[in-house]
PDB file of C-alpha atoms in Angstrom:
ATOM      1  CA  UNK O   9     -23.745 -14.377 -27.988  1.00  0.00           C
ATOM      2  CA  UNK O  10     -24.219 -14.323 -23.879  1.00  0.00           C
ATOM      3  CA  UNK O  11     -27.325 -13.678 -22.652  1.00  0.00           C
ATOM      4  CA  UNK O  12     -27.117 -11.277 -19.541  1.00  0.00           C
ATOM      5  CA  UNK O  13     -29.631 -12.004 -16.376  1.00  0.00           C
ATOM      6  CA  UNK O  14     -32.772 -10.744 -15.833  1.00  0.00           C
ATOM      7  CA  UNK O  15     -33.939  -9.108 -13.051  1.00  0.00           C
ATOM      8  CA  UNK O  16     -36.765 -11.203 -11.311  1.00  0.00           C
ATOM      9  CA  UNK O  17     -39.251  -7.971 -10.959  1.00  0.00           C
ATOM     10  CA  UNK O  18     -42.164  -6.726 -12.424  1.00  0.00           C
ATOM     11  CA  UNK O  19     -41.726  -5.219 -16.070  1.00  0.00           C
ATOM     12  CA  UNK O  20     -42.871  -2.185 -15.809  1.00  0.00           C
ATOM     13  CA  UNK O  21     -43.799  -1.079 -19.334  1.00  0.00           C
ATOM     14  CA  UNK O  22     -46.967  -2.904 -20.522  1.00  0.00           C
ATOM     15  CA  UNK O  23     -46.141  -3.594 -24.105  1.00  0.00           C
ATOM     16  CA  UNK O  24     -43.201  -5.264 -22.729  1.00  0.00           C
ATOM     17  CA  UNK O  25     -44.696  -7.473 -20.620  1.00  0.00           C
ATOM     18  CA  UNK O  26     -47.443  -8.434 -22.951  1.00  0.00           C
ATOM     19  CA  UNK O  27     -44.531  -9.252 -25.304  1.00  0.00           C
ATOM     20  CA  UNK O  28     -42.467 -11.622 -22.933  1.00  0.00           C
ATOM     21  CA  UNK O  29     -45.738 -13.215 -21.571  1.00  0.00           C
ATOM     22  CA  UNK O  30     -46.593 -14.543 -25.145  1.00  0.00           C
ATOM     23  CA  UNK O  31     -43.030 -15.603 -25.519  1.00  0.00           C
ATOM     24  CA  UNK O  32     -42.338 -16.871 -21.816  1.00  0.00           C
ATOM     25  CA  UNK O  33     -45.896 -18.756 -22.156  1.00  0.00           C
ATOM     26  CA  UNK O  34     -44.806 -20.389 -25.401  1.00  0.00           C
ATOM     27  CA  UNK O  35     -41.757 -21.433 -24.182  1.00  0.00           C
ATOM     28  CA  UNK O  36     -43.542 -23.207 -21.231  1.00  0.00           C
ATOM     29  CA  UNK O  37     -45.981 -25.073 -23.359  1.00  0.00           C
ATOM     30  CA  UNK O  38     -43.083 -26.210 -25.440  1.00  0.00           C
ATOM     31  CA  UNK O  39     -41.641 -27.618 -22.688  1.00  0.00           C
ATOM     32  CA  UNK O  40     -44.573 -29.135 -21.069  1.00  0.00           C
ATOM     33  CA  UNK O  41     -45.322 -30.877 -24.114  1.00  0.00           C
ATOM     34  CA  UNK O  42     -41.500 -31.986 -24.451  1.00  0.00           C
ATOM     35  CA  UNK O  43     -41.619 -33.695 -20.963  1.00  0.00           C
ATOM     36  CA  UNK O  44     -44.602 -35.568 -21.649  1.00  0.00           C
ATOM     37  CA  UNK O  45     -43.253 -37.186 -24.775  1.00  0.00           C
ATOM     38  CA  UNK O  46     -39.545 -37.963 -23.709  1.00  0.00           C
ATOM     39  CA  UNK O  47     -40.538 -38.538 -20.223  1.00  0.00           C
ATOM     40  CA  UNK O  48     -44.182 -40.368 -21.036  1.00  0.00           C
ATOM     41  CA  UNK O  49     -45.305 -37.895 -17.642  1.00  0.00           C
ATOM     42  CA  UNK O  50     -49.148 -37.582 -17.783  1.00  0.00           C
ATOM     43  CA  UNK O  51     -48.496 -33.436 -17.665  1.00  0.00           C
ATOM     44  CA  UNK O  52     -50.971 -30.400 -17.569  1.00  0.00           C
ATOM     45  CA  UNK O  53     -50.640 -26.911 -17.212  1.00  0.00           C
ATOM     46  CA  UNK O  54     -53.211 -23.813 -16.475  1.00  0.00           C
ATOM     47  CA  UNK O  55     -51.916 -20.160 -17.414  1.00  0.00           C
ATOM     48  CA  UNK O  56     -54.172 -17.447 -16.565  1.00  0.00           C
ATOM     49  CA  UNK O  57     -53.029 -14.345 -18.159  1.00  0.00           C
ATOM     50  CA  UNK O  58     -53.442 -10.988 -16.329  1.00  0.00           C
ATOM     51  CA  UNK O  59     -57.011 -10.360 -17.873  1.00  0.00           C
ATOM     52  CA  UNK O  60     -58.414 -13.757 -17.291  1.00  0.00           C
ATOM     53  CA  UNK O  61     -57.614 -15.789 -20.746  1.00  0.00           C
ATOM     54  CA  UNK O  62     -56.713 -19.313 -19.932  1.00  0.00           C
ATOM     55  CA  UNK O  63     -54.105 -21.443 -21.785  1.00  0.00           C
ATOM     56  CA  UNK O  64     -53.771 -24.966 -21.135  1.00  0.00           C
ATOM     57  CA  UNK O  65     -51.474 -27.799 -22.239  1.00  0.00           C
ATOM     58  CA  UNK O  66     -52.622 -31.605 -21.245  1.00  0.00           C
ATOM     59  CA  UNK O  67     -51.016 -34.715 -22.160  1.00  0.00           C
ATOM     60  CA  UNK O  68     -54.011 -35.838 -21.124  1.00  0.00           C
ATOM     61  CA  UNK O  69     -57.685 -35.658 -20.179  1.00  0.00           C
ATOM     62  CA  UNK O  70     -57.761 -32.152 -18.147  1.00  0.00           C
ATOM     63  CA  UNK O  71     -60.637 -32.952 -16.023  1.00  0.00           C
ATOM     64  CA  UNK O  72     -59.227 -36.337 -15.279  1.00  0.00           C
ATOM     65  CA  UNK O  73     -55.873 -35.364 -14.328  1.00  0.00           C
ATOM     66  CA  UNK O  74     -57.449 -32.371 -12.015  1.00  0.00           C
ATOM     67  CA  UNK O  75     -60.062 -35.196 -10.272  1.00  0.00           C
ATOM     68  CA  UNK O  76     -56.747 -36.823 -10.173  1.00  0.00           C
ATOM     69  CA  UNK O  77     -54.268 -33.838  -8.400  1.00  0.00           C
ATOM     70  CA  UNK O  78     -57.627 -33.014  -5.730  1.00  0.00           C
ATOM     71  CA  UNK O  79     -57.452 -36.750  -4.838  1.00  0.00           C
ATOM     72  CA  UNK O  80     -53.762 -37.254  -4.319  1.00  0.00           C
ATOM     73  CA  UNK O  81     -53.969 -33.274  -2.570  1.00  0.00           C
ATOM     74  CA  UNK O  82     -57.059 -34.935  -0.301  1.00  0.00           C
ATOM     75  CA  UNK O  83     -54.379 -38.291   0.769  1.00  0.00           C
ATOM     76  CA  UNK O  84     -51.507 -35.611   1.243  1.00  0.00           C
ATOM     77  CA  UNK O  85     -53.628 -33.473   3.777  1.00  0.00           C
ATOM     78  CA  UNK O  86     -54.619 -36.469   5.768  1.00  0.00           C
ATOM     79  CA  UNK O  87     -51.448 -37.971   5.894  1.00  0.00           C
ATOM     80  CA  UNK O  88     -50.566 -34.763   6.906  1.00  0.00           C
ATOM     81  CA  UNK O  89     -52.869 -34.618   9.736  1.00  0.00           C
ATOM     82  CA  UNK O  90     -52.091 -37.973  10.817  1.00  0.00           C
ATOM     83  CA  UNK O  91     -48.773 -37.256  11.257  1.00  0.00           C
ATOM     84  CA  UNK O  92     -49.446 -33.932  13.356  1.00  0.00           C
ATOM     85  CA  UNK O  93     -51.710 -36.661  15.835  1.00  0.00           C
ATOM     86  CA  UNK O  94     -49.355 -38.607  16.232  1.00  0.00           C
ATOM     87  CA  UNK O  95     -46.509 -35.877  16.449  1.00  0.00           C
ATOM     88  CA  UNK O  96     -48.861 -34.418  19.560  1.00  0.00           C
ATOM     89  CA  UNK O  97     -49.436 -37.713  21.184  1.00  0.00           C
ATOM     90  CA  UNK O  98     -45.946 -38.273  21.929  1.00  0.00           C
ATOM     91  CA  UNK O  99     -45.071 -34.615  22.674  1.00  0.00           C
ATOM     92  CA  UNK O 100     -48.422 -35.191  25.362  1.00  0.00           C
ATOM     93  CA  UNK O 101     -45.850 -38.082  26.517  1.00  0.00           C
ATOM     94  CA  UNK O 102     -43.453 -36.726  27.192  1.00  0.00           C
ATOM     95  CA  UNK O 103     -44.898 -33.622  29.227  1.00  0.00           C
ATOM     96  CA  UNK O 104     -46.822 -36.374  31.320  1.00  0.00           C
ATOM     97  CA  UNK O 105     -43.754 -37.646  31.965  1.00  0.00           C
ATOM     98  CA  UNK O 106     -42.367 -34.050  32.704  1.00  0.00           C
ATOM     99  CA  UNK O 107     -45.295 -33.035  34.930  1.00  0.00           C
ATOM    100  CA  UNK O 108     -44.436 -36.663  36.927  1.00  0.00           C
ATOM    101  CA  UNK O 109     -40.781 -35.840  37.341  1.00  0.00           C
ATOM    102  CA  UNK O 110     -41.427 -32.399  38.410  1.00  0.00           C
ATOM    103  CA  UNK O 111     -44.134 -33.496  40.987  1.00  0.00           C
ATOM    104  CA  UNK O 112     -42.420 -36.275  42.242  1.00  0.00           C
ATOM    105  CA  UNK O 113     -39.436 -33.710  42.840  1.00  0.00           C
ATOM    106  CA  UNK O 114     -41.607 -31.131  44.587  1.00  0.00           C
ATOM    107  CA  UNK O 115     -42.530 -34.357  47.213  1.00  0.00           C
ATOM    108  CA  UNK O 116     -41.380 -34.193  50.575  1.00  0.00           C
ATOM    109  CA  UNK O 117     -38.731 -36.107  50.543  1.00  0.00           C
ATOM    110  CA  UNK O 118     -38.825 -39.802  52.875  1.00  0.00           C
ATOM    111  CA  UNK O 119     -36.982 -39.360  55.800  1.00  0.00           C
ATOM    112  CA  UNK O 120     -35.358 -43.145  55.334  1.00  0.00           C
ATOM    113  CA  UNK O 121     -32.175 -41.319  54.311  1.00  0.00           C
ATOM    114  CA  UNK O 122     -31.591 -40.640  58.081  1.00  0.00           C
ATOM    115  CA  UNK O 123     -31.281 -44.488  58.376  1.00  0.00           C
ATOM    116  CA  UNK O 124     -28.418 -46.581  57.505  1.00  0.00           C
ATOM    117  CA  UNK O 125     -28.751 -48.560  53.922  1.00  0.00           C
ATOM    118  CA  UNK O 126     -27.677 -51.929  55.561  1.00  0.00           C
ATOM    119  CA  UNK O 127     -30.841 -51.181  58.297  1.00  0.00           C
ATOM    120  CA  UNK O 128     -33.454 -49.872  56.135  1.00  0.00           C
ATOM    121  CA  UNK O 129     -34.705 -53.159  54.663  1.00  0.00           C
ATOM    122  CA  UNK O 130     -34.605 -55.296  57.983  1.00  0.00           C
ATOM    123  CA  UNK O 131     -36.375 -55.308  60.961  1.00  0.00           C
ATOM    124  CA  UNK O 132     -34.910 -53.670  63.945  1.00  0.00           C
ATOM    125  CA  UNK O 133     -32.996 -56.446  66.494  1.00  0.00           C
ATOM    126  CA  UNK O 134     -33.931 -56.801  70.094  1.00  0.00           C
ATOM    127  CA  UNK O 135     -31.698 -54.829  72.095  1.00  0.00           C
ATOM    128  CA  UNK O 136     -28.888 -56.896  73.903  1.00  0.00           C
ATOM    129  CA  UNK O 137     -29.212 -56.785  78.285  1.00  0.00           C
ATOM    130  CA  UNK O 138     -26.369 -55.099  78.218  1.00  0.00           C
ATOM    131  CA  UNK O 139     -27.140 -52.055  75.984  1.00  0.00           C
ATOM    132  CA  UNK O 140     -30.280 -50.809  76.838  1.00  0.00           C
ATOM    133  CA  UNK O 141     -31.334 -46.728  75.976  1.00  0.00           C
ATOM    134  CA  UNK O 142     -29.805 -44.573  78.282  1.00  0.00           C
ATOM    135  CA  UNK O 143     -27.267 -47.073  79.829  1.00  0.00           C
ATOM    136  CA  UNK O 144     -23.756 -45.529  79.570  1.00  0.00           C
ATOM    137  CA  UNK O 145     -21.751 -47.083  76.620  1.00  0.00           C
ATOM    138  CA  UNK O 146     -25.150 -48.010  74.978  1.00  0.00           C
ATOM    139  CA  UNK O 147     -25.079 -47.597  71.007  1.00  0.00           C
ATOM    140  CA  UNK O 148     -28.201 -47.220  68.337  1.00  0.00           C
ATOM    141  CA  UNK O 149     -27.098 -48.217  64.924  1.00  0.00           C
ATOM    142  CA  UNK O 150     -23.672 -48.951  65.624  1.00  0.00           C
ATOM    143  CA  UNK O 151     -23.094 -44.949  67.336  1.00  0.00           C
ATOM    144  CA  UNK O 152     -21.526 -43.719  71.077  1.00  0.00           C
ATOM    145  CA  UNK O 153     -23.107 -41.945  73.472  1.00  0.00           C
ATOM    146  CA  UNK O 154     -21.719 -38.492  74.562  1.00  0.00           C
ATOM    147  CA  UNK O 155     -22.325 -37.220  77.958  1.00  0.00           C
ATOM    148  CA  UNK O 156     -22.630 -33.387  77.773  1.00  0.00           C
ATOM    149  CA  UNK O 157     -24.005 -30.807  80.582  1.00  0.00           C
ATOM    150  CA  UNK O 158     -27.599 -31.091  79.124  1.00  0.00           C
ATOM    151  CA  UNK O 159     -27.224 -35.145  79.692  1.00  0.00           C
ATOM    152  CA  UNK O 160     -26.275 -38.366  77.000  1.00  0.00           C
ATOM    153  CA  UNK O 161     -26.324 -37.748  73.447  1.00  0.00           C
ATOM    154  CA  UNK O 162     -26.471 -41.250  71.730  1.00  0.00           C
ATOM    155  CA  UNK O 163     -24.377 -40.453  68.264  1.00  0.00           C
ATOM    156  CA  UNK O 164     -25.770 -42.347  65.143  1.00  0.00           C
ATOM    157  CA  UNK O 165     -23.795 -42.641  62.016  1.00  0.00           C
ATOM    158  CA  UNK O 166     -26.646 -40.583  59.792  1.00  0.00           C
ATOM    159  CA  UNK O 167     -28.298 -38.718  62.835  1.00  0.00           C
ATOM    160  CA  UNK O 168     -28.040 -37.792  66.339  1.00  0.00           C
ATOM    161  CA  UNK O 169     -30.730 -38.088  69.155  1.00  0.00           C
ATOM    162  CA  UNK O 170     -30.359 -36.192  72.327  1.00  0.00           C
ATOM    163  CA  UNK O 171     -31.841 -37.756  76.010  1.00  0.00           C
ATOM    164  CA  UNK O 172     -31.679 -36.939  79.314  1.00  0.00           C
ATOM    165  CA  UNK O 173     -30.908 -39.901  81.325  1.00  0.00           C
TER     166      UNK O 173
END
């Protein structure tokens, strides 16, 4: 004989559900006790029926195994808030380390760029007798100078800088 499925939902009719509470609540007793014997599981269980009557299966002391559940529930939580610490001390990390980047990005940004790499570490060279600033043919950082209508235009290789001579 099949058993058909039963529709999780409240049973309506209350002589019905009296009846399968009894028989539902048996069942789970029987089975409680069965684990605890095959298993050896230290196992309790607290049924409260819909007008208050408690039923209770222990393999055990009750009150010991309940001091027992409130302590392991009390090490759970803390773990539990431990983790969540630690969880928000790295997120407050990394969002240091965003505010930095985003900051640093917002800068105004060093105007070394204009200069050549090979330049930007050394010191800058006497100028030669021959190539002084404003001379014609004179170079800054390895440029030419233009002569225009407005006067000589000494051409970098990053940046130009405009003189009358």
């Amino acid at each position: 004989m099949v058993r058909g499925k039963v529709e999780m939902k409240r049973i309506e009719n209350p002589t019905s559900r009296q009846v399968t509470f009894s028989k539902r609540r048996n069942g789970l007793l029987k089975k409680a006790y069965e684990l605890s014997v095959l298993c050896d599981a230290e196992v309790s269980l607290i049924i409260f029926s819909q007008k208050g009557r408690l039923y209770e299966f222990s393999s055990s002391n009750m009150q010991k195994s309940i001091e027992r559940y409130l302590e392991r529930a009390r090490e759970e939580r803390g773990n539990e808030v431990e983790q969540r610490m630690q969880y928000l001390k790295h997120e407050a990390v990394l969002m240091t380390k965003k505010i930095e980047l985003l900051e640093n990005s917002q800068r105004p940004k060093s105007w070394s760029f204009l200069i050549p790499r090979a330049s930007r570490n050394r010191k800058p060279a006497a100028p030669k007798p021959n190539q002084h600033q404003g001379q014609k043919g004179s170079t800054i950082h390895g440029g030419n100078t233009k002569t225009t209508s407005q006067g000589k235009i000494f051409v970098g290789r990053k940046f130009q800088v405009a003189t009358k001579v």
